[in-house]
mmCIF file of C-alpha atoms in Angstrom:
data_model
loop_
_atom_site.group_PDB
_atom_site.id
_atom_site.type_symbol
_atom_site.label_atom_id
_atom_site.label_comp_id
_atom_site.label_asym_id
_atom_site.label_seq_id
_atom_site.Cartn_x
_atom_site.Cartn_y
_atom_site.Cartn_z
ATOM 1 C CA UNK A 87 0.057 0.380 0.484
ATOM 2 C CA UNK A 88 0.790 3.822 -0.125
ATOM 3 C CA UNK A 89 -0.258 6.699 2.688
ATOM 4 C CA UNK A 90 -1.788 8.998 -1.130
ATOM 5 C CA UNK A 91 -4.991 9.345 0.040
ATOM 6 C CA UNK A 92 -6.515 6.493 3.033
ATOM 7 C CA UNK A 93 -8.446 4.569 1.313
ATOM 8 C CA UNK A 94 -5.175 2.205 -0.096
ATOM 9 C CA UNK A 95 -4.659 2.089 3.612
ATOM 10 C CA UNK A 96 -7.347 1.273 5.110
ATOM 11 C CA UNK A 97 -8.305 -1.266 2.231
ATOM 12 C CA UNK A 98 -4.947 -2.950 3.287
ATOM 13 C CA UNK A 99 -5.577 -2.940 7.000
ATOM 14 C CA UNK A 100 -8.807 -4.280 6.542
ATOM 15 C CA UNK A 101 -7.373 -6.958 4.274
ATOM 16 C CA UNK A 102 -4.570 -7.757 7.047
ATOM 17 C CA UNK A 103 -7.068 -7.753 9.768
ATOM 18 C CA UNK A 104 -9.040 -10.169 8.065
ATOM 19 C CA UNK A 105 -6.425 -12.692 7.097
ATOM 20 C CA UNK A 106 -4.719 -12.464 11.141
ATOM 21 C CA UNK A 107 -8.254 -13.337 12.146
ATOM 22 C CA UNK A 108 -8.943 -15.743 10.057
ATOM 23 C CA UNK A 109 -6.244 -17.541 8.635
ATOM 24 C CA UNK A 110 -3.721 -19.066 11.679
ATOM 25 C CA UNK A 111 -0.955 -20.425 9.049
ATOM 26 C CA UNK A 112 -0.554 -17.550 7.387
ATOM 27 C CA UNK A 113 1.881 -13.930 8.041
ATOM 28 C CA UNK A 114 1.098 -10.643 6.958
ATOM 29 C CA UNK A 115 3.132 -7.816 6.608
ATOM 30 C CA UNK A 116 2.361 -4.167 5.738
ATOM 31 C CA UNK A 117 4.071 -2.092 3.549
ATOM 32 C CA UNK A 118 4.097 1.881 2.577
ATOM 33 C CA UNK A 119 5.834 0.614 -0.659
ATOM 34 C CA UNK A 120 7.081 4.218 -1.343
ATOM 35 C CA UNK A 121 8.729 4.759 2.067
ATOM 36 C CA UNK A 122 10.772 1.996 1.879
ATOM 37 C CA UNK A 123 12.209 2.785 -1.364
ATOM 38 C CA UNK A 124 12.495 5.982 -0.030
ATOM 39 C CA UNK A 125 11.349 8.347 3.159
ATOM 40 C CA UNK A 126 12.164 11.420 1.805
ATOM 41 C CA UNK A 127 10.058 10.752 -1.326
ATOM 42 C CA UNK A 128 7.647 9.913 0.840
ATOM 43 C CA UNK A 129 6.999 12.690 2.118
ATOM 44 C CA UNK A 130 6.916 14.484 -1.432
ATOM 45 C CA UNK A 131 4.909 12.974 -3.017
ATOM 46 C CA UNK A 132 2.002 12.414 -0.298
ATOM 47 C CA UNK A 133 2.773 15.879 0.539
ATOM 48 C CA UNK A 134 1.961 16.734 -3.512
ATOM 49 C CA UNK A 135 -0.456 14.992 -4.002
ATOM 50 C CA UNK A 136 -2.252 16.222 -0.780
ATOM 51 C CA UNK A 137 -1.490 19.827 -2.096
ATOM 52 C CA UNK A 138 -2.674 19.643 -5.752
ATOM 53 C CA UNK A 139 -6.309 17.765 -4.177
ATOM 54 C CA UNK A 140 -6.841 20.612 -2.113
ATOM 55 C CA UNK A 141 -4.886 23.735 -4.164
ATOM 56 C CA UNK A 142 -4.770 22.749 -7.861
ATOM 57 C CA UNK A 143 -7.495 20.611 -9.514
ATOM 58 C CA UNK A 144 -6.855 21.879 -12.735
ATOM 59 C CA UNK A 145 -2.495 20.458 -11.699
ATOM 60 C CA UNK A 146 -3.735 16.545 -10.083
ATOM 61 C CA UNK A 147 -6.520 16.617 -13.362
ATOM 62 C CA UNK A 148 -3.859 17.112 -16.019
ATOM 63 C CA UNK A 149 -2.013 14.720 -13.962
ATOM 64 C CA UNK A 150 -4.255 11.946 -13.759
ATOM 65 C CA UNK A 151 -5.435 11.553 -17.196
ATOM 66 C CA UNK A 152 -1.335 12.174 -18.434
ATOM 67 C CA UNK A 153 -0.738 9.197 -17.074
ATOM 68 C CA UNK A 154 -3.502 6.856 -19.296
ATOM 69 C CA UNK A 155 -1.129 6.927 -21.819
ATOM 70 C CA UNK A 156 2.037 9.219 -24.112
ATOM 71 C CA UNK A 157 4.573 11.197 -22.574
ATOM 72 C CA UNK A 158 3.722 11.124 -18.363
ATOM 73 C CA UNK A 159 2.919 7.648 -18.811
ATOM 74 C CA UNK A 160 6.284 6.661 -19.877
ATOM 75 C CA UNK A 161 7.722 8.643 -17.559
ATOM 76 C CA UNK A 162 6.313 7.136 -15.381
ATOM 77 C CA UNK A 163 6.781 3.591 -16.531
ATOM 78 C CA UNK A 164 10.723 4.393 -16.050
ATOM 79 C CA UNK A 165 10.198 5.596 -12.894
ATOM 80 C CA UNK A 166 7.996 1.925 -11.747
ATOM 81 C CA UNK A 167 11.638 0.233 -12.776
ATOM 82 C CA UNK A 168 13.761 2.029 -11.528
ATOM 83 C CA UNK A 169 11.613 2.364 -8.082
ATOM 84 C CA UNK A 170 11.284 -2.069 -8.365
ATOM 85 C CA UNK A 171 14.909 -3.087 -7.779
ATOM 86 C CA UNK A 172 14.333 -0.961 -4.006
ATOM 87 C CA UNK A 173 11.467 -3.363 -3.470
ATOM 88 C CA UNK A 174 12.808 -6.274 -5.085
ATOM 89 C CA UNK A 175 15.319 -6.464 -1.588
ATOM 90 C CA UNK A 176 12.260 -6.678 0.389
ATOM 91 C CA UNK A 177 10.696 -9.643 -1.019
ATOM 92 C CA UNK A 178 14.017 -11.648 -1.655
ATOM 93 C CA UNK A 179 14.029 -11.212 2.040
ATOM 94 C CA UNK A 180 10.673 -12.351 2.921
ATOM 95 C CA UNK A 181 10.248 -14.239 -0.296
ATOM 96 C CA UNK A 182 6.325 -14.214 -0.027
ATOM 97 C CA UNK A 183 3.420 -16.488 -1.526
ATOM 98 C CA UNK A 184 1.690 -13.488 -2.521
ATOM 99 C CA UNK A 185 1.240 -10.500 -2.425
ATOM 100 C CA UNK A 186 -1.382 -8.253 -2.272
ATOM 101 C CA UNK A 187 -1.661 -4.387 -3.765
ATOM 102 C CA UNK A 188 -4.156 -1.914 -2.591
ATOM 103 C CA UNK A 189 -1.840 1.058 -4.662
ATOM 104 C CA UNK A 190 -1.368 1.366 -8.320
ATOM 105 C CA UNK A 191 2.679 2.010 -7.560
ATOM 106 C CA UNK A 192 3.222 -1.028 -5.776
ATOM 107 C CA UNK A 193 1.746 -3.354 -8.663
ATOM 108 C CA UNK A 194 3.393 -1.729 -11.308
ATOM 109 C CA UNK A 195 6.600 -2.417 -9.486
ATOM 110 C CA UNK A 196 5.456 -5.719 -8.330
ATOM 111 C CA UNK A 197 4.595 -7.027 -11.917
ATOM 112 C CA UNK A 198 8.064 -5.783 -13.622
ATOM 113 C CA UNK A 199 9.195 -8.011 -10.722
ATOM 114 C CA UNK A 200 7.748 -10.624 -11.699
ATOM 115 C CA UNK A 201 7.840 -10.143 -16.049
ATOM 116 C CA UNK A 202 11.193 -9.904 -15.108
ATOM 117 C CA UNK A 203 11.421 -13.620 -13.035
ATOM 118 C CA UNK A 204 12.317 -11.901 -9.604
ATOM 119 C CA UNK A 205 9.855 -13.084 -8.203
ATOM 120 C CA UNK A 206 7.232 -15.553 -9.341
ATOM 121 C CA UNK A 207 4.256 -15.743 -5.991
ATOM 122 C CA UNK A 208 0.568 -14.394 -6.950
ATOM 123 C CA UNK A 209 0.053 -11.057 -6.981
ATOM 124 C CA UNK A 210 -3.734 -9.506 -6.632
ATOM 125 C CA UNK A 211 -4.487 -5.829 -6.943
ATOM 126 C CA UNK A 212 -7.387 -4.342 -5.240
ATOM 127 C CA UNK A 213 -8.594 -1.696 -7.164
ATOM 128 C CA UNK A 214 -10.286 1.056 -3.991
ATOM 129 C CA UNK A 215 -12.088 3.132 -6.243
ATOM 130 C CA UNK A 216 -14.940 2.895 -8.502
ATOM 131 C CA UNK A 217 -13.599 3.489 -12.362
ATOM 132 C CA UNK A 218 -10.126 1.695 -13.126
ATOM 133 C CA UNK A 219 -7.272 3.932 -13.943
ATOM 134 C CA UNK A 220 -4.997 2.501 -16.558
ATOM 135 C CA UNK A 221 -2.046 2.840 -14.178
ATOM 136 C CA UNK A 222 -3.819 -0.351 -12.147
ATOM 137 C CA UNK A 223 -3.311 -2.314 -14.918
ATOM 138 C CA UNK A 224 0.151 -2.460 -16.646
ATOM 139 C CA UNK A 225 1.464 -5.074 -17.068
ATOM 140 C CA UNK A 226 -1.509 -7.084 -16.680
ATOM 141 C CA UNK A 227 -0.103 -10.103 -17.752
ATOM 142 C CA UNK A 228 1.640 -10.911 -15.029
ATOM 143 C CA UNK A 229 -0.742 -10.209 -12.546
ATOM 144 C CA UNK A 230 -2.931 -13.375 -11.245
ATOM 145 C CA UNK A 231 -6.326 -11.204 -9.703
ATOM 146 C CA UNK A 232 -8.208 -8.021 -10.088
ATOM 147 C CA UNK A 233 -10.718 -7.320 -7.516
ATOM 148 C CA UNK A 234 -12.925 -3.967 -8.669
ATOM 149 C CA UNK A 235 -15.954 -2.698 -6.672
ATOM 150 C CA UNK A 236 -18.108 -3.682 -10.188
ATOM 151 C CA UNK A 237 -20.005 -5.671 -12.852
ATOM 152 C CA UNK A 238 -19.145 -2.351 -15.539
ATOM 153 C CA UNK A 239 -15.442 -2.284 -14.421
ATOM 154 C CA UNK A 240 -15.208 -6.084 -15.308
ATOM 155 C CA UNK A 241 -16.270 -4.922 -18.468
ATOM 156 C CA UNK A 242 -13.620 -2.138 -18.459
ATOM 157 C CA UNK A 243 -10.604 -4.602 -18.253
ATOM 158 C CA UNK A 244 -11.947 -7.555 -20.470
ATOM 159 C CA UNK A 245 -11.929 -4.110 -23.504
ATOM 160 C CA UNK A 246 -8.207 -3.294 -22.307
ATOM 161 C CA UNK A 247 -7.619 -7.220 -22.814
ATOM 162 C CA UNK A 248 -7.952 -8.224 -19.365
ATOM 163 C CA UNK A 249 -8.615 -11.700 -19.267
ATOM 164 C CA UNK A 250 -12.243 -12.555 -17.590
ATOM 165 C CA UNK A 251 -11.014 -15.552 -15.245
ATOM 166 C CA UNK A 252 -8.556 -12.798 -13.821
ATOM 167 C CA UNK A 253 -11.398 -10.327 -13.293
ATOM 168 C CA UNK A 254 -13.537 -10.985 -9.609
ATOM 169 C CA UNK A 255 -16.094 -8.444 -8.687
ATOM 170 C CA UNK A 256 -15.911 -8.701 -4.689
ATOM 171 C CA UNK A 257 -16.513 -4.851 -4.149
ATOM 172 C CA UNK A 258 -13.962 -2.911 -2.258
ATOM 173 C CA UNK A 259 -12.558 -3.593 1.033
ATOM 174 C CA UNK A 260 -13.999 -2.692 4.044
ATOM 175 C CA UNK A 261 -13.397 -2.959 7.595
ATOM 176 C CA UNK A 262 -15.587 -5.744 9.220
ATOM 177 C CA UNK A 263 -17.139 -3.324 11.523
ATOM 178 C CA UNK A 264 -19.300 -1.891 9.167
ATOM 179 C CA UNK A 265 -20.791 -5.580 9.598
ATOM 180 C CA UNK A 266 -21.753 -5.303 13.008
ATOM 181 C CA UNK A 267 -25.347 -4.011 14.782
ATOM 182 C CA UNK A 268 -25.656 -1.043 16.503
ATOM 183 C CA UNK A 269 -28.192 0.588 19.382
ATOM 184 C CA UNK A 270 -29.233 3.807 17.478
ATOM 185 C CA UNK A 271 -31.709 4.792 20.927
ATOM 186 C CA UNK A 272 -27.455 4.191 22.681
ATOM 187 C CA UNK A 273 -25.199 5.848 19.749
ATOM 188 C CA UNK A 274 -27.541 8.541 19.511
ATOM 189 C CA UNK A 275 -27.946 9.508 23.599
ATOM 190 C CA UNK A 276 -24.370 8.725 23.565
ATOM 191 C CA UNK A 277 -23.654 12.261 21.238
ATOM 192 C CA UNK A 278 -26.093 13.642 22.528
ATOM 193 C CA UNK A 279 -28.958 12.917 19.763
ATOM 194 C CA UNK A 280 -32.281 13.087 19.720
ATOM 195 C CA UNK A 281 -34.774 9.910 17.851
ATOM 196 C CA UNK A 282 -37.430 12.131 15.911
ATOM 197 C CA UNK A 283 -35.244 14.072 13.514
ATOM 198 C CA UNK A 284 -33.192 12.547 10.500
ATOM 199 C CA UNK A 285 -29.509 13.194 10.798
ATOM 200 C CA UNK A 286 -27.308 14.212 8.382
ATOM 201 C CA UNK A 287 -23.391 12.886 8.831
ATOM 202 C CA UNK A 288 -21.096 15.594 6.722
ATOM 203 C CA UNK A 289 -17.954 15.195 6.199
ATOM 204 C CA UNK A 290 -16.419 18.501 6.372
ATOM 205 C CA UNK A 291 -12.270 17.754 6.931
ATOM 206 C CA UNK A 292 -10.158 14.810 5.780
ATOM 207 C CA UNK A 293 -6.600 14.962 4.343
ATOM 208 C CA UNK A 294 -7.540 17.518 1.336
ATOM 209 C CA UNK A 295 -9.821 19.518 2.915
ATOM 210 C CA UNK A 296 -12.284 21.490 0.253
ATOM 211 C CA UNK A 297 -11.810 24.572 1.866
ATOM 212 C CA UNK A 298 -12.936 26.762 5.052
ATOM 213 C CA UNK A 299 -15.384 28.905 3.460
ATOM 214 C CA UNK A 300 -17.059 26.897 0.937
ATOM 215 C CA UNK A 301 -18.564 23.935 3.293
ATOM 216 C CA UNK A 302 -18.385 26.793 6.773
ATOM 217 C CA UNK A 303 -21.466 28.336 3.920
ATOM 218 C CA UNK A 304 -22.612 25.034 3.390
ATOM 219 C CA UNK A 305 -23.097 24.141 7.027
ATOM 220 C CA UNK A 306 -24.117 27.509 7.593
ATOM 221 C CA UNK A 307 -27.225 27.503 4.972
ATOM 222 C CA UNK A 308 -28.055 23.832 6.182
ATOM 223 C CA UNK A 309 -28.654 25.266 10.032
ATOM 224 C CA UNK A 310 -29.967 28.671 9.218
ATOM 225 C CA UNK A 311 -33.103 26.233 6.617
ATOM 226 C CA UNK A 312 -33.579 23.208 8.637
ATOM 227 C CA UNK A 313 -34.665 22.980 12.156
ATOM 228 C CA UNK A 314 -35.252 19.405 12.077
ATOM 229 C CA UNK A 315 -32.466 17.984 11.263
ATOM 230 C CA UNK A 316 -29.527 17.213 13.573
ATOM 231 C CA UNK A 317 -26.394 17.166 11.752
ATOM 232 C CA UNK A 318 -22.666 15.573 12.570
ATOM 233 C CA UNK A 319 -20.069 17.420 11.187
ATOM 234 C CA UNK A 320 -16.464 15.928 10.578
ATOM 235 C CA UNK A 321 -13.648 18.342 10.999
ATOM 236 C CA UNK A 322 -10.883 15.700 11.211
ATOM 237 C CA UNK A 323 -7.345 17.298 11.404
ATOM 238 C CA UNK A 324 -8.718 21.195 10.369
ATOM 239 C CA UNK A 325 -8.372 22.244 13.604
ATOM 240 C CA UNK A 326 -8.704 26.273 12.346
ATOM 241 C CA UNK A 327 -12.375 24.993 10.415
ATOM 242 C CA UNK A 328 -13.321 23.630 13.809
ATOM 243 C CA UNK A 329 -12.343 26.617 15.748
ATOM 244 C CA UNK A 330 -15.121 27.934 13.268
ATOM 245 C CA UNK A 331 -17.746 25.589 13.129
ATOM 246 C CA UNK A 332 -17.954 25.872 16.731
ATOM 247 C CA UNK A 333 -17.821 29.655 16.458
ATOM 248 C CA UNK A 334 -21.345 28.899 14.017
ATOM 249 C CA UNK A 335 -22.788 26.432 16.257
ATOM 250 C CA UNK A 336 -22.428 29.376 18.901
ATOM 251 C CA UNK A 337 -23.455 31.901 17.039
ATOM 252 C CA UNK A 338 -26.688 30.358 15.910
ATOM 253 C CA UNK A 339 -28.179 28.732 19.119
ATOM 254 C CA UNK A 340 -27.378 25.745 17.750
ATOM 255 C CA UNK A 341 -25.693 23.234 19.827
ATOM 256 C CA UNK A 342 -28.978 20.812 20.173
ATOM 257 C CA UNK A 343 -29.349 20.111 16.708
ATOM 258 C CA UNK A 344 -25.507 20.172 15.444
ATOM 259 C CA UNK A 345 -22.378 18.208 16.745
ATOM 260 C CA UNK A 346 -18.733 18.882 15.524
ATOM 261 C CA UNK A 347 -16.398 16.262 16.267
ATOM 262 C CA UNK A 348 -12.471 16.659 15.267
ATOM 263 C CA UNK A 349 -11.350 12.653 14.940
ATOM 264 C CA UNK A 350 -13.671 9.888 16.397
ATOM 265 C CA UNK A 351 -13.082 6.695 15.674
ATOM 266 C CA UNK A 352 -16.716 5.981 15.354
ATOM 267 C CA UNK A 353 -17.876 5.732 12.191
ATOM 268 C CA UNK A 354 -19.471 2.324 11.374
ATOM 269 C CA UNK A 355 -21.839 3.792 14.374
ATOM 270 C CA UNK A 356 -22.051 6.753 13.173
ATOM 271 C CA UNK A 357 -23.288 6.035 9.472
ATOM 272 C CA UNK A 358 -26.263 3.143 11.172
ATOM 273 C CA UNK A 359 -27.378 6.623 12.559
ATOM 274 C CA UNK A 360 -27.693 8.184 9.908
ATOM 275 C CA UNK A 361 -29.466 9.242 6.773
ATOM 276 C CA UNK A 362 -27.482 11.047 4.867
ATOM 277 C CA UNK A 363 -23.931 11.727 4.140
ATOM 278 C CA UNK A 364 -22.596 14.762 2.760
ATOM 279 C CA UNK A 365 -19.164 13.819 1.269
ATOM 280 C CA UNK A 366 -16.176 14.008 -0.969
ATOM 281 C CA UNK A 367 -16.490 10.870 -3.403
ATOM 282 C CA UNK A 368 -13.159 8.657 -1.891
ATOM 283 C CA UNK A 369 -13.459 5.348 -2.616
ATOM 284 C CA UNK A 370 -13.578 4.268 1.379
ATOM 285 C CA UNK A 371 -16.432 6.563 2.232
ATOM 286 C CA UNK A 372 -18.027 5.047 -0.318
ATOM 287 C CA UNK A 373 -17.993 1.910 -0.114
ATOM 288 C CA UNK A 374 -18.523 2.616 3.595
ATOM 289 C CA UNK A 375 -21.973 5.052 3.413
ATOM 290 C CA UNK A 376 -23.121 1.809 -0.022
ATOM 291 C CA UNK A 377 -22.192 -0.369 3.199
ATOM 292 C CA UNK A 378 -24.599 1.733 5.530
ATOM 293 C CA UNK A 379 -27.633 2.195 2.751
ATOM 294 C CA UNK A 380 -27.016 5.775 2.980
ATOM 295 C CA UNK A 381 -27.579 7.832 0.078
ATOM 296 C CA UNK A 382 -25.461 10.473 -0.257
ATOM 297 C CA UNK A 383 -24.719 14.352 -1.770
ATOM 298 C CA UNK A 384 -21.449 14.627 -2.815
ATOM 299 C CA UNK A 385 -19.042 17.849 -2.637
ATOM 300 C CA UNK A 386 -16.286 19.275 -4.436
ATOM 301 C CA UNK A 387 -14.782 15.966 -6.155
ATOM 302 C CA UNK A 388 -10.840 15.500 -7.162
ATOM 303 C CA UNK A 389 -10.894 15.963 -11.118
ATOM 304 C CA UNK A 390 -10.449 12.143 -12.281
ATOM 305 C CA UNK A 391 -10.801 9.003 -9.881
ATOM 306 C CA UNK A 392 -13.183 11.328 -7.261
ATOM 307 C CA UNK A 393 -14.903 12.559 -10.621
ATOM 308 C CA UNK A 394 -15.422 9.427 -11.762
ATOM 309 C CA UNK A 395 -16.649 7.971 -9.030
ATOM 310 C CA UNK A 396 -18.960 10.569 -8.765
ATOM 311 C CA UNK A 397 -20.664 9.937 -11.954
ATOM 312 C CA UNK A 398 -21.157 6.085 -11.153
ATOM 313 C CA UNK A 399 -22.647 7.822 -7.493
ATOM 314 C CA UNK A 400 -25.505 9.163 -9.651
ATOM 315 C CA UNK A 401 -25.598 6.741 -12.259
ATOM 316 C CA UNK A 402 -27.496 4.533 -10.086
ATOM 317 C CA UNK A 403 -28.888 6.607 -7.962
ATOM 318 C CA UNK A 404 -27.315 6.704 -4.969
ATOM 319 C CA UNK A 405 -26.309 10.129 -5.065
ATOM 320 C CA UNK A 406 -26.169 13.354 -6.283
ATOM 321 C CA UNK A 407 -23.298 15.671 -6.839
ATOM 322 C CA UNK A 408 -23.711 19.490 -6.540
ATOM 323 C CA UNK A 409 -22.019 20.785 -8.938
ATOM 324 C CA UNK A 410 -21.319 24.534 -8.216
ATOM 325 C CA UNK A 411 -24.742 26.310 -9.335
ATOM 326 C CA UNK A 412 -26.799 24.385 -7.255
ATOM 327 C CA UNK A 413 -27.335 24.917 -3.254
ATOM 328 C CA UNK A 414 -26.849 22.417 -0.955
ATOM 329 C CA UNK A 415 -30.414 23.355 1.140
ATOM 330 C CA UNK A 416 -32.009 22.330 -2.451
ATOM 331 C CA UNK A 417 -30.934 19.227 -2.760
ATOM 332 C CA UNK A 418 -31.446 18.170 0.543
ATOM 333 C CA UNK A 419 -34.872 19.835 0.745
ATOM 334 C CA UNK A 420 -35.344 17.698 -3.076
ATOM 335 C CA UNK A 421 -34.730 14.469 -0.964
ATOM 336 C CA UNK A 422 -35.657 15.564 3.163
ATOM 337 C CA UNK A 423 -39.059 16.324 1.687
ATOM 338 C CA UNK A 424 -39.358 13.016 -0.784
ATOM 339 C CA UNK A 425 -40.327 10.625 1.153
ATOM 340 C CA UNK A 426 -39.441 8.048 -2.226
ATOM 341 C CA UNK A 427 -36.816 9.286 -3.266
ATOM 342 C CA UNK A 428 -34.760 8.496 0.183
ATOM 343 C CA UNK A 429 -36.281 5.132 -0.092
ATOM 344 C CA UNK A 430 -35.686 4.448 -3.169
ATOM 345 C CA UNK A 431 -32.099 5.997 -2.768
ATOM 346 C CA UNK A 432 -31.164 4.053 0.420
ATOM 347 C CA UNK A 433 -32.062 1.396 -1.725
ATOM 348 C CA UNK A 434 -30.100 1.661 -4.031
ATOM 349 C CA UNK A 435 -27.013 2.050 -2.327
ATOM 350 C CA UNK A 436 -27.828 -1.949 0.003
ATOM 351 C CA UNK A 437 -28.405 -3.471 -3.323
ATOM 352 C CA UNK A 438 -24.654 -1.715 -4.842
ATOM 353 C CA UNK A 439 -22.834 -2.549 -1.177
ATOM 354 C CA UNK A 440 -20.948 -5.710 -1.386
ATOM 355 C CA UNK A 441 -20.437 -5.894 2.746
ATOM 356 C CA UNK A 442 -18.738 -9.428 2.308
ATOM 357 C CA UNK A 443 -16.327 -7.919 0.073
ATOM 358 C CA UNK A 444 -12.942 -7.982 2.492
ATOM 359 C CA UNK A 445 -13.942 -11.935 3.441
ATOM 360 C CA UNK A 446 -14.739 -12.485 -0.492
ATOM 361 C CA UNK A 447 -11.179 -10.761 -1.404
ATOM 362 C CA UNK A 448 -9.500 -13.155 1.149
ATOM 363 C CA UNK A 449 -11.190 -16.235 0.296
ATOM 364 C CA UNK A 450 -10.785 -16.792 -3.451
ATOM 365 C CA UNK A 451 -6.594 -16.021 -2.521
ATOM 366 C CA UNK A 452 -6.373 -18.344 0.357
ATOM 367 C CA UNK A 453 -8.964 -20.266 -1.307
ATOM 368 C CA UNK A 454 -11.174 -21.004 1.839
#
């Protein structure tokens, strides 16, 4: 895996936890491939991705689509070949039976090494978005499995020349905590919320953020227009945003209806009490929302993979993509004041979800 985006890490962690808990005959190691190769490079790569995703969407869009083919793709291939030399040292030390990759760089490097006959183990690529990019699919003849989120991705991979037998439609790996049943009344009480109001879970921070003015105005609009709603706003690592949100709640006297949380490890519990999620459409949050049967209002997707995720979710009837000309209060009103639409979106989410994705991936790979 690698730390460029939280979804790669979470997917790897879910797979490792499942194997460690259920398959005692196997030993697993989780490796950040970029950090192992060069810690300084890892810091630069992670920061560059974060900065482009947060402040320079147009640059990231050029990088993302440029890496599909042409000069950028060729340069990336040369870079991965160089980086694979160092990664090979680790693989020769461990001599693994199986490599499970949740990051395109890892898949790329391992496929190069297998092509060069440096390694001879099975390789599995777990794609952590809802649309494929060619960087996940480099040297596919040397990758044994591609695990994808839905049937449309399978068709796309087949059209790109990958054999149907290599492709497994399992969904994106998910923590087993999303399989648990939670007591709604207890969780609402824990967070000081009411049983009688609809609950919105608002992911307002995160690693890439959305721009504090934009999300501040969204929360302000929800408070001003929906006195019958309660909101859980998660500011993540963004201290300035949390301070601004806290001040807004104080000024509007909305402490009973709006709870601002800096960080929590209780996302499965919070999703279990929510009626709708407002978020960027990263692969991880999307997968968790679908598993929880939650409709999504998509805000400010990063060009490339997140925009492709947003398009997919809209097409499947589980999300509304909030564009520049749309207003959050209008979109919320259309959904929440139309019980039939809200229920249909929830049903679509559950139909699309693959809650046993992690188990299914591991059982295929370990032939259980």
